[in-house]
Coordinates of N, CA and C in Angstrom, one line a residue:
X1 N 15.3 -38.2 112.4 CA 15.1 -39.4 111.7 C 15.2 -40.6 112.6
X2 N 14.4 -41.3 112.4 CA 14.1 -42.7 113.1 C 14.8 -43.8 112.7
X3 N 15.6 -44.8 113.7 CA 16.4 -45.8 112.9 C 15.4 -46.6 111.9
X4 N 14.3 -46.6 112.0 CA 12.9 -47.2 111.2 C 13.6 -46.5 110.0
X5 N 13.2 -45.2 110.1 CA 13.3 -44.5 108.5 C 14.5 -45.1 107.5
X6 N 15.5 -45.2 108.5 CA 16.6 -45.2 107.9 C 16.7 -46.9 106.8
X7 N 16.0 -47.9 107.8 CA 15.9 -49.5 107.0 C 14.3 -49.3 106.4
X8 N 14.0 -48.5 105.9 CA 12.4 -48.2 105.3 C 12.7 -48.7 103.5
X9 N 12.0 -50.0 103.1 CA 12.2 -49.8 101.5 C 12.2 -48.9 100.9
X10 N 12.6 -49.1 99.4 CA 12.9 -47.9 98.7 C 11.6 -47.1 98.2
X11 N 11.2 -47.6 97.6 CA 9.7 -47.3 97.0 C 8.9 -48.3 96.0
X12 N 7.9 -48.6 96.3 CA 7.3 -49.5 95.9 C 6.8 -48.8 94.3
X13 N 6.9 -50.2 93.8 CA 6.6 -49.8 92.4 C 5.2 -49.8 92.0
X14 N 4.5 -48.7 91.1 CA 3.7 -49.3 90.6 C 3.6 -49.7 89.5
X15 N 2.4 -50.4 89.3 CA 2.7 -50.7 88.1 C 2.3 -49.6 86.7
X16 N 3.2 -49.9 85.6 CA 3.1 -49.3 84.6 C 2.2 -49.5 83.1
X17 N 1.8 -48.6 82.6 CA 1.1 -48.8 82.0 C 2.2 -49.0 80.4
X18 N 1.8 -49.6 78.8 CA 2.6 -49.3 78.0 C 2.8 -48.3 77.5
X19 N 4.1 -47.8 76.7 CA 3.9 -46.5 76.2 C 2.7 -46.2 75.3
X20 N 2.4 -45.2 75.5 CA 1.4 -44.1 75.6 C 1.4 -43.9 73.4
X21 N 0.7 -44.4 72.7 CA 0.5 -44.4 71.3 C -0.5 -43.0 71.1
X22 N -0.2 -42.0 70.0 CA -0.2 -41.4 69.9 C -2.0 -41.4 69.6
X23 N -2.6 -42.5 68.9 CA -4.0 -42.7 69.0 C -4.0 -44.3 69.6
X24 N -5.5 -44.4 70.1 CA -5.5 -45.5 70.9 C -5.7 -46.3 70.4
X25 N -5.6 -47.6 70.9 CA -5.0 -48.7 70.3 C -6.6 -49.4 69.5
X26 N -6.7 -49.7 69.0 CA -8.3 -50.3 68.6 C -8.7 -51.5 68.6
X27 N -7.6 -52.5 68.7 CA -7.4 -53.9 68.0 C -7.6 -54.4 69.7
X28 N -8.2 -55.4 69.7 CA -8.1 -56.2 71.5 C -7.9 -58.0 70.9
X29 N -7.9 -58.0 71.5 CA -7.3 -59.7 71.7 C -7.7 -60.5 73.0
X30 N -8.7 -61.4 72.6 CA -9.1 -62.3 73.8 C -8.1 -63.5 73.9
X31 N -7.5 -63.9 75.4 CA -6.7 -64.6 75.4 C -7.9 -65.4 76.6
X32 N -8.0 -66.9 76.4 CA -8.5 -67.7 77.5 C -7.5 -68.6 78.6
X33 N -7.7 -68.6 79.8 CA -6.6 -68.9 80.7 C -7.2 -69.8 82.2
X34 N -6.7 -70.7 82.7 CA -7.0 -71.1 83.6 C -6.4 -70.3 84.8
X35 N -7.4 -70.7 85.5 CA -6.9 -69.4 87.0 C -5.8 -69.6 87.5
X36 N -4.8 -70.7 87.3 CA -2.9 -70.7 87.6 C -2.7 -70.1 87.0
X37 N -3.1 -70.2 85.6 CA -2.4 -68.9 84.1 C -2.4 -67.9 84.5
X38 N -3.8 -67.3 84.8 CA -3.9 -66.1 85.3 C -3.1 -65.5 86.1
X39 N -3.2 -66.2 87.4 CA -1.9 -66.1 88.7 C -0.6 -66.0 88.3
X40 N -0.3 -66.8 87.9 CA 1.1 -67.2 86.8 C 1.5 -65.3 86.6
X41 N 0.7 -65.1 85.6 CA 0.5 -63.9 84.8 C 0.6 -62.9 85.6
X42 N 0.1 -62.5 86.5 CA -0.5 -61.4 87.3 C 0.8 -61.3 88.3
X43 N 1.3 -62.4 89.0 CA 2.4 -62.4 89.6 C 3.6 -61.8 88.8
X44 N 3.4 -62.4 87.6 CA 5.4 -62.1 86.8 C 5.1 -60.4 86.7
X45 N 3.9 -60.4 86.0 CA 3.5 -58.5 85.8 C 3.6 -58.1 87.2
X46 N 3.1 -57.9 87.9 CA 3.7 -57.4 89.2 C 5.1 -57.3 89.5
X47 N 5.4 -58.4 89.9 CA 6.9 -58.3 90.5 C 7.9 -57.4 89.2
X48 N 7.1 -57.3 87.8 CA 7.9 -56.2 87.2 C 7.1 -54.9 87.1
X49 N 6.3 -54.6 88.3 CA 5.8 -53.4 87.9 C 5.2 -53.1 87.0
X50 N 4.5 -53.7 86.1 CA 3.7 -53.5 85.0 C 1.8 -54.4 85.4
X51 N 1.1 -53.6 84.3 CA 0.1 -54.1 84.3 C 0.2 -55.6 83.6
X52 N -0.9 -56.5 84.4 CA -0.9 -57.4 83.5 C -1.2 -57.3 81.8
X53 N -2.0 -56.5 81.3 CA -2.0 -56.2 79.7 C -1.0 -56.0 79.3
X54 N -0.4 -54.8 79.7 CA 1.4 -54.2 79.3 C 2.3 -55.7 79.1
X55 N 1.9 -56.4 80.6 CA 3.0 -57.6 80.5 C 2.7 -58.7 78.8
X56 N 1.4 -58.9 79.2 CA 1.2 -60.0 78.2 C 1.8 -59.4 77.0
X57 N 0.9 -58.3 76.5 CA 1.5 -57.8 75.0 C 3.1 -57.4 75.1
X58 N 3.4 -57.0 75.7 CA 5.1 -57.2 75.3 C 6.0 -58.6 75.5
X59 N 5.2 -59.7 76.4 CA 5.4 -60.8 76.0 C 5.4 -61.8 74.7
X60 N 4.0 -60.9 74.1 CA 3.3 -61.7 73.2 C 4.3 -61.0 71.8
X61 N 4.4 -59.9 72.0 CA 5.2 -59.3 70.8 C 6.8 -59.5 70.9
X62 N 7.0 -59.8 72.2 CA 8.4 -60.0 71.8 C 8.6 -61.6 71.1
X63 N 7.8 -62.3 71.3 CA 7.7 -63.7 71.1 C 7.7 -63.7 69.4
X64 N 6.5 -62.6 69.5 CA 6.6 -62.7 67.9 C 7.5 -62.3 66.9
X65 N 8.0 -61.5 67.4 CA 9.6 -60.6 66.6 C 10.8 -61.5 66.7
X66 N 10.7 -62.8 68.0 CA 11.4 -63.5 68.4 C 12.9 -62.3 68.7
X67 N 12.7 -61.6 69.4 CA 13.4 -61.1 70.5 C 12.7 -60.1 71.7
X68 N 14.1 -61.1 72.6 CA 13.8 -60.9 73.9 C 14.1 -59.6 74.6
X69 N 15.7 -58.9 73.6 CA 16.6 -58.3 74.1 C 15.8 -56.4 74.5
X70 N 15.2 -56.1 73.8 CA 14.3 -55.4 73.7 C 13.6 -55.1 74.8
X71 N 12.5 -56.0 75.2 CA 11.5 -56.0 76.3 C 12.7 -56.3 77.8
X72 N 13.6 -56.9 77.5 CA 14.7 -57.0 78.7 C 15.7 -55.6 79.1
X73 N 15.8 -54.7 77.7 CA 16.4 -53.8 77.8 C 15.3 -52.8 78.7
X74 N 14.2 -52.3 78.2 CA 12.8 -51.7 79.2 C 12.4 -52.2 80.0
X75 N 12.8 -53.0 80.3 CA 12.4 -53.7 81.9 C 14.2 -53.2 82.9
X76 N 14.7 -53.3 82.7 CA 16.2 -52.8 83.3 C 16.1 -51.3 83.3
X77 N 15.5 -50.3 82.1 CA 15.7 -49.1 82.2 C 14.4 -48.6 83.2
X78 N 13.1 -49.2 83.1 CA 12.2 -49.0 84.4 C 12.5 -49.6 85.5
X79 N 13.3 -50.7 86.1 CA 13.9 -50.2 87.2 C 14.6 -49.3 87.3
X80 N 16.0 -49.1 86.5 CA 16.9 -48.3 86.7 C 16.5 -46.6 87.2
X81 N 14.9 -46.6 86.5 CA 14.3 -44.9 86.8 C 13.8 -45.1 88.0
X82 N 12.8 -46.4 88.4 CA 12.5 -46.5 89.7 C 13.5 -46.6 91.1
X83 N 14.6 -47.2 90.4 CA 15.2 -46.6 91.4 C 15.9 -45.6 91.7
X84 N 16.1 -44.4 90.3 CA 16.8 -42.9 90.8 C 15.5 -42.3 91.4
X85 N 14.3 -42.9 91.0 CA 13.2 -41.7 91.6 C 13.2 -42.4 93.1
X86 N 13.3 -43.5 93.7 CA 13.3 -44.1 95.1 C 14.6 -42.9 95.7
X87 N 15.8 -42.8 95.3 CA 16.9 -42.2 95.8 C 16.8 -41.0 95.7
X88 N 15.8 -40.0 94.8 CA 15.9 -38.9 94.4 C 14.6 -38.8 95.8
X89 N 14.1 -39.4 96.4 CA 13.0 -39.6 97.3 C 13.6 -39.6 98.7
X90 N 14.7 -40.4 98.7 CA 15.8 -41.1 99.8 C 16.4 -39.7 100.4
X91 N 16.8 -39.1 99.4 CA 17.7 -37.5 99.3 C 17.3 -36.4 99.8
X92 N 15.9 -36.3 99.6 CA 15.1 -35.1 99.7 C 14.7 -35.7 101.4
X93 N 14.7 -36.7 101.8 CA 14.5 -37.3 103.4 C 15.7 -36.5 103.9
X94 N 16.6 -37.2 103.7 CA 18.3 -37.1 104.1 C 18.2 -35.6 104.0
X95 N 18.3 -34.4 103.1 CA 18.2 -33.2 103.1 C 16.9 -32.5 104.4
X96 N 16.5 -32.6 104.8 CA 15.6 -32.6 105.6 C 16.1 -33.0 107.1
X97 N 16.6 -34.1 106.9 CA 17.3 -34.2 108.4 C 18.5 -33.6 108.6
X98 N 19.3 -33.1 107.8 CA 20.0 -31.9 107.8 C 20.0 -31.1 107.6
X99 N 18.7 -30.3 107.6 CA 18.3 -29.3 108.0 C 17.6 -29.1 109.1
X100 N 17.1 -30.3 109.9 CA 17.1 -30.1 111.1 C 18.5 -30.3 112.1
X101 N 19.6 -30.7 111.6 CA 20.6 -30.8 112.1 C 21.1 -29.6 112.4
X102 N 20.9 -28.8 111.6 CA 21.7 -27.3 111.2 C 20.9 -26.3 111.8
X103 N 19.4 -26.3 111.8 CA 18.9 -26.0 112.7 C 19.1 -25.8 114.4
X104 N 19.2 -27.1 114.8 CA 19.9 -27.5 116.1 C 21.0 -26.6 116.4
X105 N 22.5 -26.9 115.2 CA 23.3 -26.3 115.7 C 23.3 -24.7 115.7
X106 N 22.3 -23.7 114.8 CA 22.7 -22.7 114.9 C 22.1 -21.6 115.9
X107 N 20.9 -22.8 116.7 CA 20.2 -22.3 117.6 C 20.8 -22.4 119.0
X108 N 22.3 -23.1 119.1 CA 23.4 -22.8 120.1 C 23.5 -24.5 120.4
X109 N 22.5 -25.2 120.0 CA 21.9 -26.9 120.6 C 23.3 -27.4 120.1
X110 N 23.1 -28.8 120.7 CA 23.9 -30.1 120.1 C 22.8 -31.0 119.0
X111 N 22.7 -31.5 117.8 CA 22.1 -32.4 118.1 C 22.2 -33.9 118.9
X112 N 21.6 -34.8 118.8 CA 21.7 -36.0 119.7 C 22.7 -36.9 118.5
X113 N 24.0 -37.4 119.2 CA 24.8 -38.5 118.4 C 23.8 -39.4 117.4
X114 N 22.6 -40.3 117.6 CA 22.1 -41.0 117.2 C 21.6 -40.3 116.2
X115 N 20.6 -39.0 116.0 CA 20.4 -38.3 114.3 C 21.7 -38.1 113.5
X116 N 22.9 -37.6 114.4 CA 24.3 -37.6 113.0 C 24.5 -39.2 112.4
X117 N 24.4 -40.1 113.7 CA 24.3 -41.3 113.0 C 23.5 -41.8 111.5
X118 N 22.2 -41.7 112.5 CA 21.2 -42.2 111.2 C 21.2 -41.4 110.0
X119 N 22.1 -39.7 110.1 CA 21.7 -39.2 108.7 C 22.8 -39.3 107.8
X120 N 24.2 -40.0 108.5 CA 25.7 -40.2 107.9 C 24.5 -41.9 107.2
X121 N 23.6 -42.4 108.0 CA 23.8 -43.7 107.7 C 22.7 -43.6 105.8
X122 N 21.9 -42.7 106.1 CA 21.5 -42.5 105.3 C 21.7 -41.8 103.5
X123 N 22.6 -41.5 104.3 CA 23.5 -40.5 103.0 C 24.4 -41.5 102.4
X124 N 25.0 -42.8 103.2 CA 25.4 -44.0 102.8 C 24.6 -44.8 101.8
X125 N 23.3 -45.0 102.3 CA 22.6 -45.8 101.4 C 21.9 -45.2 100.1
X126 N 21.5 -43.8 99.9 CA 20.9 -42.9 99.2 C 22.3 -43.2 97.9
X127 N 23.8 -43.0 98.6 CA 24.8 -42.6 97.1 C 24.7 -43.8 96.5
X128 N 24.6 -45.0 97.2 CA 24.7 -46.6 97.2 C 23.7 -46.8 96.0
X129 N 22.3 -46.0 96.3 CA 21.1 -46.8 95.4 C 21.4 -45.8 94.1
X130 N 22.1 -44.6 94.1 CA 22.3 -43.9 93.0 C 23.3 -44.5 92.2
X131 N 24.8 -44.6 93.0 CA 25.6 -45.7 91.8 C 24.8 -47.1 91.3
X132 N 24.3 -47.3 91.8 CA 23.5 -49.1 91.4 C 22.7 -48.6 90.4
X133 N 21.6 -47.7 90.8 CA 21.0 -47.3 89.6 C 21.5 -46.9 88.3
X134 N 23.1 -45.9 88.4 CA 24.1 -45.6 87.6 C 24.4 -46.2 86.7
X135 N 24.5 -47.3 87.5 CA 25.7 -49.2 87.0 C 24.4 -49.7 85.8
X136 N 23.2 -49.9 86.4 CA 22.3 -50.5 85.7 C 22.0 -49.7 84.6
X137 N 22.2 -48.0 84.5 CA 21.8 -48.0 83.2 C 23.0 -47.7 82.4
X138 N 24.1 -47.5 82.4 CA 25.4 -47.6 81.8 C 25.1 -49.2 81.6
X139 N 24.8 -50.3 81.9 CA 25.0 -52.0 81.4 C 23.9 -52.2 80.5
X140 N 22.7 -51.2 80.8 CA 22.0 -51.3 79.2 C 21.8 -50.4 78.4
X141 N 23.4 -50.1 78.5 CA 23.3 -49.0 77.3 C 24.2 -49.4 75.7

């Protein structure tokens, strides 16, 4: 493993679509927007991983129900998955470089100080994103 690998982001999100209705939705809604609106829009959906549609309508419905707590609680639990699946990602690397470690040593070799380094360093950051992920869904629960 590469000191690169080791400071490599977690995993990029994509974006998400809304849950999945059991028949498809039928009703559409034209919204008109100036091209900062749009930007506006397209930015906040992004940076939460969601499509812009998904974003607006769970904007637009939470507005209507007049709560927030809801659309804030599924926004916290889709990170909180994105990041056990980044770690559950992280792990399966980390497993892998110790298995080339083990490798090494059963073939009589040393490995090189710098791989025990980077895979102690990695096994550091992997438990790190799993309690955080942990923390965040025990706080919206």
């Amino acid at each position: 493993m590469t000191a690169a690998a080791a400071d490599e982001p977690s995993a990029v999100r994509r974006p998400r679509r809304r849950y999945h209705e059991p028949q498809q939705r039928q009703r559409k809604l034209t919204v008109r927007l100036s091209l900062a609106e749009e930007d506006e829009i397209k930015t906040a959906a992004a940076e939460r991983a969601q499509t812009a549609a998904r974003f607006v309508a769970a904007a637009a419905l939470s507005a209507a129900r007049r709560n927030n707590v809801a659309s804030d609680a599924d926004d916290r639990l889709d990170r909180s998955l994105d990041e056990l699946a980044a770690a559950r990602q992280q792990t399966a690397r980390v497993g892998n470089n110790l298995n080339q470690i083990a490798r090494e040593l059963n073939s009589g070799g040393l490995p090189h100080p710098a791989d025990l380094v980077a895979a102690l360093a990695a096994v550091r950051t992997t438990v790190t994103s799993i309690d955080t992920a942990a923390a965040q869904l025990l706080k919206g629960r």
